[in-house]
CSV table of C-alpha atoms in Angstrom, one decimal:
chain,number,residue,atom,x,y,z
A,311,UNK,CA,179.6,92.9,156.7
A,312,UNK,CA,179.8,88.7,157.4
A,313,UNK,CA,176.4,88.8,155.4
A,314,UNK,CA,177.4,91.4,153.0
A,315,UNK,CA,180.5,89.3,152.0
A,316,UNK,CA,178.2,85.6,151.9
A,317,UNK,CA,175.9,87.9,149.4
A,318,UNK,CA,178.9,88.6,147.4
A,319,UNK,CA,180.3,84.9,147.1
A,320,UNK,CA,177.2,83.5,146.8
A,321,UNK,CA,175.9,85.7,143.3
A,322,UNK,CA,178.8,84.5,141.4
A,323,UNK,CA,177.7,80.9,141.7
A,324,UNK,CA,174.6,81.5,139.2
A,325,UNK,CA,176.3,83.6,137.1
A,326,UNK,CA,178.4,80.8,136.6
A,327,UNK,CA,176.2,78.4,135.5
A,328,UNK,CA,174.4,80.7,133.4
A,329,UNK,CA,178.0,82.2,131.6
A,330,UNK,CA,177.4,79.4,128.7
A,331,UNK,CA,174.3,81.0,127.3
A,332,UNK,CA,174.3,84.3,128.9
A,333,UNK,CA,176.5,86.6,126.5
A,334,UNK,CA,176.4,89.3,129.3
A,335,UNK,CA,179.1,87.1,131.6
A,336,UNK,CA,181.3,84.9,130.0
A,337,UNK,CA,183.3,82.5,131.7
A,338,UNK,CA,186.5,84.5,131.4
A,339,UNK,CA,185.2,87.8,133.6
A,340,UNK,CA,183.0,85.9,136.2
A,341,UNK,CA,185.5,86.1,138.4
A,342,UNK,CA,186.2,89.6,137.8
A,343,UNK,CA,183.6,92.5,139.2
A,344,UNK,CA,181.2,93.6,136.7
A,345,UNK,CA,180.9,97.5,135.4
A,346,UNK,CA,178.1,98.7,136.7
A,347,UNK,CA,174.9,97.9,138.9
A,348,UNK,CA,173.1,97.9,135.9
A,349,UNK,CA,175.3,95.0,134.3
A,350,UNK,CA,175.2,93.0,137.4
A,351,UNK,CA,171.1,92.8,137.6
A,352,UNK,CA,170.9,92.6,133.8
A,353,UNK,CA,173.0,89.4,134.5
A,354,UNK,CA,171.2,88.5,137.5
A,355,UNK,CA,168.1,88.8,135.2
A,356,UNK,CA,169.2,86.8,132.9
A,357,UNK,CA,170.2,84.1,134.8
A,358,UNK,CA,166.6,83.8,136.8
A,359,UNK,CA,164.8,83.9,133.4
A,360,UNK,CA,166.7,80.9,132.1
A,361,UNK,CA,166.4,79.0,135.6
A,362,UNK,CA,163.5,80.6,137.8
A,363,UNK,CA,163.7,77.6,139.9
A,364,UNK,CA,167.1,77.3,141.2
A,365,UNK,CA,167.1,79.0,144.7
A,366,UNK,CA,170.9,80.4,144.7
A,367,UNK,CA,169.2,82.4,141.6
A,368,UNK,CA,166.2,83.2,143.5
A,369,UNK,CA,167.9,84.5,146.4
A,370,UNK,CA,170.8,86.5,144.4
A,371,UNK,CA,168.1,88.4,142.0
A,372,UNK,CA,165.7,89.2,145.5
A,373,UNK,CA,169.1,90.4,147.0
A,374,UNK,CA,170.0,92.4,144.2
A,375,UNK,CA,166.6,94.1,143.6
A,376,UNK,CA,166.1,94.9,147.4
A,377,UNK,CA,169.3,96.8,147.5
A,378,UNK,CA,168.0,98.8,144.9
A,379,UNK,CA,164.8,99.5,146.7
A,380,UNK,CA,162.8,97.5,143.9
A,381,UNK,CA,160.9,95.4,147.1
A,382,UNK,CA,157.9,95.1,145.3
A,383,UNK,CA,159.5,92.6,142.7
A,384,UNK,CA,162.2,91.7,145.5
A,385,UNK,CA,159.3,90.2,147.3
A,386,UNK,CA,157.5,88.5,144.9
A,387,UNK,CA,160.8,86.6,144.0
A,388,UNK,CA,160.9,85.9,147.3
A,389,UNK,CA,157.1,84.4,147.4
A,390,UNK,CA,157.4,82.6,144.4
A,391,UNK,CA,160.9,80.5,145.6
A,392,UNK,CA,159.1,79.8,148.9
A,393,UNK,CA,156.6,78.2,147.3
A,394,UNK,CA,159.2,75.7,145.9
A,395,UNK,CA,161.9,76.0,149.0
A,396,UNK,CA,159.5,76.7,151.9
A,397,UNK,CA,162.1,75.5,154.2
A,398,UNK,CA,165.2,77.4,153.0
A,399,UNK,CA,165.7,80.3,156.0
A,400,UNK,CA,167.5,83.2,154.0
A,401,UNK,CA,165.0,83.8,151.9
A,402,UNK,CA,162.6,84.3,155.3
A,403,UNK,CA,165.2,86.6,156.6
A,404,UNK,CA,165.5,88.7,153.4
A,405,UNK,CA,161.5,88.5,153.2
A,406,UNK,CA,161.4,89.6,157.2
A,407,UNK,CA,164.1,92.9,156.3
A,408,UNK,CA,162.3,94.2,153.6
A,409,UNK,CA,158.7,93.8,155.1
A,410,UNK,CA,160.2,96.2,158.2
A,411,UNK,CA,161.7,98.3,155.6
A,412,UNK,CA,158.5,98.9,154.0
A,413,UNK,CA,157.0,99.3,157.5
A,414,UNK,CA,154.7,96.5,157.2
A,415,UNK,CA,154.9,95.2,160.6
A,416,UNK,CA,152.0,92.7,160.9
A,417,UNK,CA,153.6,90.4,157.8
A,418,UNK,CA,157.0,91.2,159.2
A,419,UNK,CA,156.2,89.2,162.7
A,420,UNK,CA,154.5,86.1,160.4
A,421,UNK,CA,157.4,86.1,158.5
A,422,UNK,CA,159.6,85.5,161.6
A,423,UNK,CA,157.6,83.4,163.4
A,424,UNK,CA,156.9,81.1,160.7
A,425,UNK,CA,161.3,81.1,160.4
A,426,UNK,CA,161.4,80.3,164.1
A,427,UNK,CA,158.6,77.0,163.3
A,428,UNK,CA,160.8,75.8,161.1
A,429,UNK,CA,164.0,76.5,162.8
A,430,UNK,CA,163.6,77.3,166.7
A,431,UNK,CA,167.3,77.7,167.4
A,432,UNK,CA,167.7,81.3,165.3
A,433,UNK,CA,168.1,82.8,168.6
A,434,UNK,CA,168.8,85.9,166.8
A,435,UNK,CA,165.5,85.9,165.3
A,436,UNK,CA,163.8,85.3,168.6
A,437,UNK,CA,166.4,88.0,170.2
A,438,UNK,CA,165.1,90.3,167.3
A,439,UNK,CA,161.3,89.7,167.6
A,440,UNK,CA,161.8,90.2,171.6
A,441,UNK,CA,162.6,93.6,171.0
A,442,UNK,CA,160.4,94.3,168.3
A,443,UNK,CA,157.5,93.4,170.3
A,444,UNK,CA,158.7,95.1,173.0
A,445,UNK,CA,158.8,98.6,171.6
A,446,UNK,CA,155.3,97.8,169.9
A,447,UNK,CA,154.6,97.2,173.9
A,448,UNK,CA,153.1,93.6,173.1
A,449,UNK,CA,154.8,92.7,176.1
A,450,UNK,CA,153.3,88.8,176.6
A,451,UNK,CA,155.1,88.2,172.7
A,452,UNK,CA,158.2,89.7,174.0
A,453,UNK,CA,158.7,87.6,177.3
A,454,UNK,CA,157.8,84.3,175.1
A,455,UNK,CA,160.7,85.6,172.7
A,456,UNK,CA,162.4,85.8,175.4
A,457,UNK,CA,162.0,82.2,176.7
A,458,UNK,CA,163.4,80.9,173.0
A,459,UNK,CA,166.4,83.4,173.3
A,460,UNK,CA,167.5,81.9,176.8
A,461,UNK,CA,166.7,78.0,175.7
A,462,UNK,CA,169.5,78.6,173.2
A,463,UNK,CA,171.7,81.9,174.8
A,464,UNK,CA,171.0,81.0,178.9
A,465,UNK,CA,173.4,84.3,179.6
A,466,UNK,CA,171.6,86.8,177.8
A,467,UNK,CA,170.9,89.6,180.0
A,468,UNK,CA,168.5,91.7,177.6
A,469,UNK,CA,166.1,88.8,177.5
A,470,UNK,CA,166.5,88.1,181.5
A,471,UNK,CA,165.2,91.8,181.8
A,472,UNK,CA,162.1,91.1,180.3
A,473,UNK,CA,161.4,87.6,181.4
A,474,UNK,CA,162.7,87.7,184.7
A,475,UNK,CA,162.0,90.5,187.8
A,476,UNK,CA,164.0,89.2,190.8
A,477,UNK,CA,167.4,88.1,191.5
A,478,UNK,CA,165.3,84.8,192.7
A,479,UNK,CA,163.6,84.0,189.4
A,480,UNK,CA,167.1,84.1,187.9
A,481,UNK,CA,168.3,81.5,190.1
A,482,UNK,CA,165.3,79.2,189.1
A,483,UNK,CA,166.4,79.3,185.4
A,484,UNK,CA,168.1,76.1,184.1
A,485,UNK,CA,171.9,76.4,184.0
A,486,UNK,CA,171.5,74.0,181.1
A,487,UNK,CA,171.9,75.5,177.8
A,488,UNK,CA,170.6,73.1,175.0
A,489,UNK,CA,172.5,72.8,172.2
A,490,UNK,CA,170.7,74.0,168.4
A,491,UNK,CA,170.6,70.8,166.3
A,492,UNK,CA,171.9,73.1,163.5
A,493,UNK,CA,175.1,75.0,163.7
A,494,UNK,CA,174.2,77.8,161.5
A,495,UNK,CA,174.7,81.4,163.2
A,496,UNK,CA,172.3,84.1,161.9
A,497,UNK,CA,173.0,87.3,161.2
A,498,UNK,CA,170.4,90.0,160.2
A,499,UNK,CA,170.6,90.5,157.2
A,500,UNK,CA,172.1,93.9,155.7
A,501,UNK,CA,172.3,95.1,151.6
A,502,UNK,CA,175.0,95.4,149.9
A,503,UNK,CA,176.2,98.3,147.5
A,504,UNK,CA,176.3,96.6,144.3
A,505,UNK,CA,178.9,98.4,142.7
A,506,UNK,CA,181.3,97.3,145.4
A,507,UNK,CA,180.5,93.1,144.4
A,508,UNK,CA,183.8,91.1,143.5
A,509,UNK,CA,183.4,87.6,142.8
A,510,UNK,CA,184.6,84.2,143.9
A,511,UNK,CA,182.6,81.2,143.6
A,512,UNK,CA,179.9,79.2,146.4
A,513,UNK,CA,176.9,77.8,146.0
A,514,UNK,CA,173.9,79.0,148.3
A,515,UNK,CA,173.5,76.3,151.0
A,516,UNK,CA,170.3,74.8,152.5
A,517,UNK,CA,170.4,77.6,154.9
């Protein structure tokens, strides 16, 4: 719902600096929830044609297309803005949900661990790919997930249970809990029904 609600804030930004050559959404009703699902992509459209390279209008369009289960053109949104802004994280997150939507595991585990190179502290990520792994029974993946989950979250008990066998390992693990040099929290990602989208303005971050 957090996500759902960052989604919602976020898709206005574009439309806003498209609304003085879009004629779909003019300044007046940006604010203002658009008709139809069909009105909000053919905005959303818009708006990545006339700047493909902006990443809030990246992000938005991928968003919007996933949520209508269009992931082949989702994704290659998605590909093409990495290639620009390899190091912005939502777009490997949105990349990583619809790869295990379309049940394509092996990308779906590169996708994540290439997140976790560039930003180790997603302990939710880790936390995610632990259990992944674990259920595919890849058990030496899940217990190193399981080491970045407790450098970052030293009191969670799902990743003890894998790492850890004995009441005496768990007293050998490091009471010290090191601090992420970001202070971004992750959630997974979710997708949002369109039709629900009311708009107030803020720009897509670096995250």
């Amino acid at each position: 719902m957090k996500l759902k609600k960052l989604f919602l804030v976020e898709i206005v930004f574009l439309l806003l600096i498209s609304c003085s050559t879009t004629s779909s959404v003019s300044q007046s009703s940006a604010l203002t929830p658009l008709e139809s699902k069909d009105e909000t992509l053919s905005a959303l459209i818009n708006a990545y044609n006339l700047n493909p390279d902006d990443k809030s209008t990246s992000y938005n369009l991928a968003f919007a297309l996933a949520s209508e289960k269009k992931f082949d053109k989702a994704l290659k949104i998605i590909d093409e803005a990495l290639s620009l802004h390899p190091q912005i994280v939502r777009f490997y997150t949105l990349k990583a949900y619809i790869l295990k939507e379309l049940f394509q595991y092996n990308e779906y585990e590169k996708t994540y661990e290439k997140l976790l190179e560039i930003d180790s502290a997603h302990s939710a990520v880790a936390l995610e790919l632990m259990n992944h792994y674990q259920n595919m029974f890849r058990y030496s993946d899940a217990k190193r997930m399981a080491s970045l989950v407790l450098k970052y979250d030293k009191d969670n008990q799902d990743a003890k249970d894998i790492l850890f066998k004995d009441d005496s390992s768990l007293n050998s693990l490091s009471q010290i809990k090191e601090d992420s040099k970001s202070n971004y929290t992750y959630s997974i990602p979710t997708i949002p029904d369109l039709s629900t989208i009311t708009f107030e303005p803020l720009p897509l971050t670096n995250r």
